[in-house]
Coordinates of C-alpha atoms in Angstrom, one line a residue:
X216 CA -17.9 -5.0 9.7
X217 CA -14.5 -5.8 8.4
X218 CA -13.4 -9.3 7.6
X219 CA -10.9 -10.4 10.3
X220 CA -7.4 -11.0 8.9
X221 CA -5.2 -10.1 11.9
X222 CA -5.4 -12.6 14.8
X223 CA -6.2 -11.5 18.4
X224 CA -2.8 -12.5 19.7
X225 CA -0.9 -10.1 17.4
X226 CA -3.4 -7.3 18.3
X227 CA -2.9 -7.8 22.0
X228 CA 0.9 -7.9 21.5
X229 CA 0.8 -4.6 19.7
X230 CA -1.4 -3.1 22.4
X231 CA 1.0 -4.2 25.1
X232 CA 4.1 -3.0 23.3
X233 CA 2.5 0.5 22.7
X234 CA 1.5 0.7 26.4
X235 CA 5.0 -0.2 27.6
X236 CA 6.8 2.1 25.2
X237 CA 8.1 5.6 26.2
X238 CA 10.1 6.4 23.1
X239 CA 8.4 5.4 19.8
X240 CA 10.0 5.8 16.4
X241 CA 8.1 5.2 13.1
X242 CA 10.1 4.4 10.0
X243 CA 9.3 3.7 6.3
X244 CA 11.2 2.8 3.1
X245 CA 13.5 4.9 1.0
X246 CA 11.9 7.2 -1.6
X247 CA 8.7 7.4 0.5
X248 CA 5.4 7.3 -1.5
X249 CA 1.9 8.1 -0.5
X250 CA 1.3 4.8 1.4
X251 CA 4.6 5.2 3.3
X252 CA 3.9 8.8 4.3
X253 CA 0.2 8.1 4.8
X254 CA 0.7 5.1 7.1
X255 CA 3.4 6.8 9.2
X256 CA 1.4 9.9 9.7
X257 CA -1.8 8.0 10.2
X258 CA -0.1 5.9 13.0
X259 CA 1.5 9.1 14.4
X260 CA -1.8 10.8 14.8
X261 CA -3.4 7.7 16.3
X262 CA -0.6 7.3 18.9
X263 CA -0.9 11.0 19.8
X264 CA -4.6 10.7 20.3
X265 CA -4.1 7.8 22.8
X266 CA -1.4 9.8 24.7
X267 CA 1.7 8.4 23.1
X268 CA 4.3 10.8 21.5
X269 CA 6.3 9.4 18.5
X270 CA 8.8 10.5 15.9
X271 CA 8.7 9.7 12.2
X272 CA 12.1 9.1 10.5
X273 CA 12.2 8.6 6.7
X274 CA 15.4 7.7 4.8
X275 CA 15.2 10.6 2.3
X276 CA 12.8 13.3 1.2
X277 CA 9.3 12.5 0.0
X278 CA 7.5 14.2 -3.0
X279 CA 6.3 17.7 -2.4
X280 CA 2.7 16.7 -3.3
X281 CA 2.5 15.0 0.0
X282 CA 3.6 18.0 2.1
X283 CA 0.0 19.1 2.7
X284 CA -0.7 16.1 5.0
X285 CA -1.0 17.4 8.5
X286 CA 2.1 16.6 10.5
X287 CA 4.5 16.2 7.6
X288 CA 6.5 19.2 9.0
X289 CA 7.4 17.0 11.9
X290 CA 9.0 14.2 9.8
X291 CA 12.7 13.9 10.2
X292 CA 14.7 13.1 7.0
X293 CA 17.7 10.9 7.9
X294 CA 19.7 12.0 4.8
X295 CA 19.8 15.6 6.1
X296 CA 19.1 15.3 9.8
X297 CA 21.3 12.3 10.4
X298 CA 22.5 12.9 14.0
X299 CA 19.2 13.9 15.4
X300 CA 17.4 11.0 13.7
X301 CA 20.2 8.5 14.8
X302 CA 19.9 9.7 18.4
X303 CA 16.1 9.2 18.4
X304 CA 16.6 5.6 17.2
X305 CA 19.2 5.0 19.9
X306 CA 16.9 6.3 22.6
X307 CA 13.8 4.5 21.3
X308 CA 12.3 1.4 22.9
X309 CA 9.8 0.6 20.2
X310 CA 10.3 1.0 16.4
X311 CA 7.5 0.6 13.8
X312 CA 8.7 -0.7 10.4
X313 CA 6.0 0.4 8.0
X314 CA 5.5 -0.4 4.3
X315 CA 8.8 -2.4 3.9
X316 CA 9.7 -6.0 4.2
X317 CA 13.5 -5.8 4.5
X318 CA 15.8 -3.5 6.4
X319 CA 17.8 -3.0 3.1
X320 CA 14.7 -0.9 2.1
X321 CA 15.6 1.9 4.6
X322 CA 19.0 2.5 3.1
X323 CA 21.3 4.2 5.6
X324 CA 18.8 4.0 8.4
X325 CA 19.4 0.2 8.4
X326 CA 22.5 0.3 10.6
X327 CA 20.9 2.5 13.2
X328 CA 17.8 0.2 13.5
X329 CA 20.0 -2.9 13.5
X330 CA 22.1 -1.5 16.4
X331 CA 19.1 -0.4 18.4
X332 CA 17.9 -2.4 21.3
X333 CA 14.3 -1.3 20.7
X334 CA 11.6 -3.8 20.1
X335 CA 10.1 -3.8 16.6
X336 CA 6.7 -4.1 15.0
X337 CA 6.5 -4.8 11.3
X338 CA 3.3 -3.7 9.4
X339 CA 3.6 -4.3 5.7
X340 CA 1.8 -5.6 2.6
X341 CA 4.8 -6.8 0.5
X342 CA 5.8 -10.4 -0.1
X343 CA 8.4 -12.3 1.9
X344 CA 9.0 -10.3 5.1
X345 CA 12.6 -10.5 6.3
X346 CA 12.9 -8.5 9.5
X347 CA 13.3 -9.8 13.0
X348 CA 10.6 -8.3 15.1
X349 CA 8.4 -8.9 18.1
X350 CA 5.2 -8.6 16.1
X351 CA 4.8 -9.1 12.4
X352 CA 1.7 -8.0 10.5
X353 CA 2.3 -9.0 6.9
X354 CA -0.6 -9.2 4.5
X355 CA 0.3 -9.0 0.8
X356 CA -3.3 -9.2 -0.1
X357 CA -4.0 -5.8 1.5
X358 CA -4.3 -2.9 -0.8
X359 CA -1.9 -0.7 1.2
X360 CA -0.1 -0.5 4.5
X361 CA -2.6 2.2 5.4
X362 CA -5.3 -0.4 5.2
X363 CA -3.5 -2.5 7.8
X364 CA -3.0 0.5 10.1
X365 CA -6.8 1.1 10.0
X366 CA -7.5 -2.6 10.6
X367 CA -5.2 -2.6 13.7
X368 CA -6.9 0.6 15.1
X369 CA -10.3 -1.0 14.4
X370 CA -9.2 -4.3 16.1
X371 CA -8.0 -2.4 19.1
X372 CA -11.5 -0.9 19.4
X373 CA -10.1 2.6 18.9
X374 CA -11.8 3.9 15.7
X375 CA -13.2 6.8 17.8
X376 CA -9.6 7.9 18.2
X377 CA -9.1 8.4 14.5
X378 CA -9.1 12.2 14.0
X379 CA -9.6 14.0 10.7
X380 CA -5.8 14.4 10.3
X381 CA -5.3 10.7 10.8
X382 CA -8.1 9.9 8.4
X383 CA -6.7 12.2 5.7
X384 CA -3.3 10.5 6.0
X385 CA -4.7 7.0 5.7
X386 CA -7.0 7.9 2.8
X387 CA -4.1 9.5 0.9
X388 CA -2.1 6.2 1.2
X389 CA -5.1 4.1 0.1
X390 CA -5.7 6.4 -2.9
X391 CA -2.1 6.6 -4.1
X392 CA -1.2 2.9 -3.6
X393 CA -4.2 1.8 -5.6
X394 CA -3.9 4.3 -8.4
X395 CA -7.0 6.1 -7.2
X396 CA -8.7 2.7 -6.7
X397 CA -7.9 1.3 -10.1
X398 CA -5.8 -1.7 -9.1
X399 CA -5.2 -3.8 -5.9
X400 CA -8.6 -2.5 -4.9
X401 CA -11.2 -5.3 -5.4
X402 CA -11.8 -6.2 -1.8
X403 CA -15.1 -4.8 -0.5
X404 CA -13.5 -4.2 2.9
X405 CA -11.4 -1.4 1.3
X406 CA -14.6 0.6 0.6
X407 CA -15.9 0.0 4.2
X408 CA -12.7 1.6 5.4
X409 CA -13.0 4.5 2.9
X410 CA -16.6 5.0 4.1
X411 CA -15.5 5.2 7.7
X412 CA -12.7 7.6 6.9
X413 CA -15.2 9.9 5.1
X414 CA -17.3 9.9 8.2
X415 CA -14.3 11.6 9.9
X416 CA -14.9 14.7 7.7
X417 CA -12.3 14.2 5.1
X418 CA -12.9 15.6 1.6
X419 CA -11.7 12.9 -0.9
X420 CA -12.0 15.2 -3.9
X421 CA -9.8 17.8 -2.3
X422 CA -7.3 15.2 -1.3
X423 CA -7.2 14.0 -5.0
X424 CA -6.6 17.6 -6.2
X425 CA -3.8 18.1 -3.6
X426 CA -2.0 14.9 -4.8
X427 CA -2.7 14.8 -8.5
X428 CA -3.3 18.4 -9.6
X429 CA -0.3 20.3 -8.2
X430 CA 2.3 19.7 -10.9
X431 CA 4.3 22.2 -13.0
X432 CA 4.1 23.0 -16.7
X433 CA 7.5 21.3 -17.1
X434 CA 6.0 18.1 -15.8
X435 CA 3.1 18.1 -18.2
X436 CA 5.4 18.8 -21.1
X437 CA 7.7 15.9 -20.0
X438 CA 4.7 13.6 -19.9
X439 CA 3.7 14.7 -23.5
X440 CA 7.3 14.1 -24.6
X441 CA 7.4 10.6 -23.0
X442 CA 4.1 9.5 -24.6
X443 CA 4.8 11.0 -28.0
X444 CA 8.5 10.4 -28.4
X445 CA 9.6 7.8 -25.9
X446 CA 6.9 5.2 -25.6
X447 CA 7.6 2.0 -27.5
X448 CA 4.8 -0.5 -28.1
X449 CA 5.4 -4.3 -28.2
X450 CA 2.1 -5.5 -29.7
X451 CA 2.7 -9.2 -29.5
X452 CA 3.5 -8.9 -25.8
X453 CA 0.7 -6.3 -25.2
X454 CA 3.4 -4.2 -23.5
X455 CA 4.5 -0.5 -23.5
X456 CA 7.9 0.7 -22.4
X457 CA 9.0 4.3 -21.7
X458 CA 12.7 5.1 -20.8
X459 CA 13.8 8.5 -19.7
X460 CA 17.5 9.4 -19.4
X461 CA 19.0 11.7 -16.8
X462 CA 19.7 14.3 -19.5
X463 CA 16.0 14.2 -20.6
X464 CA 14.9 14.6 -17.0
X465 CA 17.1 17.6 -16.6
X466 CA 15.8 19.1 -19.9
X467 CA 12.3 19.2 -18.3
X468 CA 13.5 20.4 -14.9
X469 CA 12.6 17.2 -13.2
X470 CA 11.9 17.3 -9.5
X471 CA 11.1 14.4 -7.2
X472 CA 7.6 13.1 -7.9
X473 CA 7.3 14.4 -11.5
X474 CA 7.1 10.9 -13.0
X475 CA 4.6 9.7 -10.4
X476 CA 1.8 7.8 -12.2
X477 CA 3.4 8.0 -15.6
X478 CA 3.9 4.2 -15.7
X479 CA 0.1 3.8 -15.5
X480 CA -0.8 5.9 -18.6
X481 CA 0.0 3.3 -21.3
X482 CA -2.5 1.0 -19.7
X483 CA -5.2 3.3 -21.1
X484 CA -4.4 1.8 -24.5
X485 CA -6.9 -0.9 -25.3
X486 CA -4.3 -3.4 -26.5
X487 CA -1.9 -2.9 -23.6
X488 CA -2.0 -4.6 -20.3
X489 CA 1.7 -4.3 -19.2
X490 CA 3.6 -1.1 -18.8
X491 CA 7.2 -0.5 -17.8
X492 CA 8.9 2.8 -17.0
X493 CA 12.6 3.4 -16.6
X494 CA 14.1 6.6 -15.2
X495 CA 17.9 7.1 -15.0
X496 CA 19.2 8.7 -11.8
X497 CA 22.8 9.6 -10.9
X498 CA 24.0 6.1 -10.1
X499 CA 21.1 3.7 -11.1
X500 CA 18.1 3.2 -13.2
X501 CA 14.7 3.0 -11.4
X502 CA 12.3 0.6 -13.1
X503 CA 8.5 0.5 -12.4
X504 CA 6.2 -2.2 -13.6
X505 CA 2.4 -2.1 -13.8
X506 CA -0.1 -4.6 -15.2
X507 CA -3.8 -5.3 -15.6
X508 CA -5.4 -8.7 -15.1
X509 CA -3.3 -11.8 -14.3
X510 CA 0.1 -10.8 -15.4
X511 CA 2.4 -10.9 -12.3
X512 CA 4.8 -8.0 -12.8
X513 CA 6.3 -8.6 -9.4
X514 CA 7.9 -11.7 -11.0
X515 CA 9.3 -9.5 -13.8
X516 CA 10.7 -7.1 -11.2
X517 CA 12.5 -10.0 -9.6
X518 CA 14.7 -10.1 -12.7
X519 CA 16.0 -6.6 -11.5
X520 CA 16.5 -7.4 -7.8
X521 CA 13.0 -6.1 -7.0
X522 CA 9.5 -7.2 -6.4
X523 CA 6.2 -5.9 -5.1
X524 CA 2.6 -6.9 -6.0
X525 CA 0.9 -8.7 -8.8
X526 CA 0.0 -5.6 -10.7
X527 CA 2.5 -3.1 -9.3
X528 CA 6.2 -3.7 -8.7
X529 CA 9.6 -2.1 -9.0
X530 CA 13.2 -2.9 -9.4
X531 CA 16.5 -1.2 -10.3
X532 CA 19.6 -1.6 -12.6
X533 CA 23.1 -0.4 -12.2
X534 CA 23.9 -0.9 -15.9
X535 CA 23.7 1.8 -18.6
X536 CA 20.3 2.7 -20.0
X537 CA 20.7 0.9 -23.3
X538 CA 21.9 -2.3 -21.6
X539 CA 19.0 -2.1 -19.1
X540 CA 16.5 -1.5 -21.9
X541 CA 17.8 -4.7 -23.7
X542 CA 17.3 -6.6 -20.5
X543 CA 13.7 -5.3 -20.1
X544 CA 13.0 -6.2 -23.7
X545 CA 14.3 -9.7 -23.0
X546 CA 12.0 -10.0 -20.0
X547 CA 8.8 -8.8 -21.7
X548 CA 9.4 -11.2 -24.6
X549 CA 9.2 -14.0 -22.1
X550 CA 6.0 -12.6 -20.6
X551 CA 4.2 -15.9 -20.9
X552 CA 6.3 -17.1 -17.9
X553 CA 4.8 -14.4 -15.7
X554 CA 1.1 -15.5 -15.8
X555 CA -0.9 -16.5 -12.8
X556 CA 0.0 -20.1 -13.0
X557 CA 3.5 -19.4 -11.8
X558 CA 4.5 -18.5 -8.3
X559 CA 7.3 -16.1 -7.2
X560 CA 10.6 -17.8 -6.7
X561 CA 12.7 -15.3 -4.9
X562 CA 12.6 -12.9 -1.9
X563 CA 12.1 -9.3 -2.8
X564 CA 14.0 -6.2 -1.4
X565 CA 13.0 -3.4 -3.7
X566 CA 9.3 -2.7 -4.0
X567 CA 6.7 -1.0 -6.1
X568 CA 7.3 2.7 -6.4

């Protein structure tokens, strides 16, 4: 039996809102990851099983290694299907906000959601939720939003309504948001959930292969280049930093998702417990932070208008790559400030990637 973390009043409120709704829209954050896509599709399949149709709208395209998840072909991408997605939001009477804590995290979808008269349900595991909604399920201690989706279905007494498609989506989110259960994964409840999902007939080894073993030769060569040529070690701070310019990404024919998991690799070094990865895009630099133990990298990410979780966080910079690298170096040289004795001081808008 799962430990109860969501009170009955919220569960009953969610149940009532779902029953009353005729036009449901499910949304997630920009640059959707495994947890964002897994939670939206997991909820989508559950709602379908109880007789409720819904539409999933994501701000921009998700990585192609998630396209195997059943139902992904039904996802609308706001960036390219703007008018259709906008109309669905206008017509909606219930909007689910999954895996984000602030409407700024949905980019251009923000205006449509703000103008909508639909009621909202927030389900998220990031710090400092800042969205007006009828029901707020916010648990930063949860390993993933997919965990919270499962907990809600369980609390509603509907685990029998979890199909194999639903279970695969939820497992994919749990697996990717914990680095294949290597961080944010200490709670025994997580493995109860995994056990129940396995009973639905999913093949966890096959899911792993579909997510992690589908990359191109270019991607593997890029990783080798990053680890051999670009990784810089700061031994006194037990930290590794990798920075990849836009030109270097183009040299290796970068496509969305190719750097997924790269930030975790330096943590395999015995003397390293903090890793930072920077990737330059067209108009900004995306920064990912990972750590082991009690180093709160979400606090490091706050220095870059970001945040996330203790061991996994993200931020961004609009300065040049050299300037951003100097700022990162300044932060890691102050790493003693980010231990477990200090508490986060600011709200977060950009989250772990």
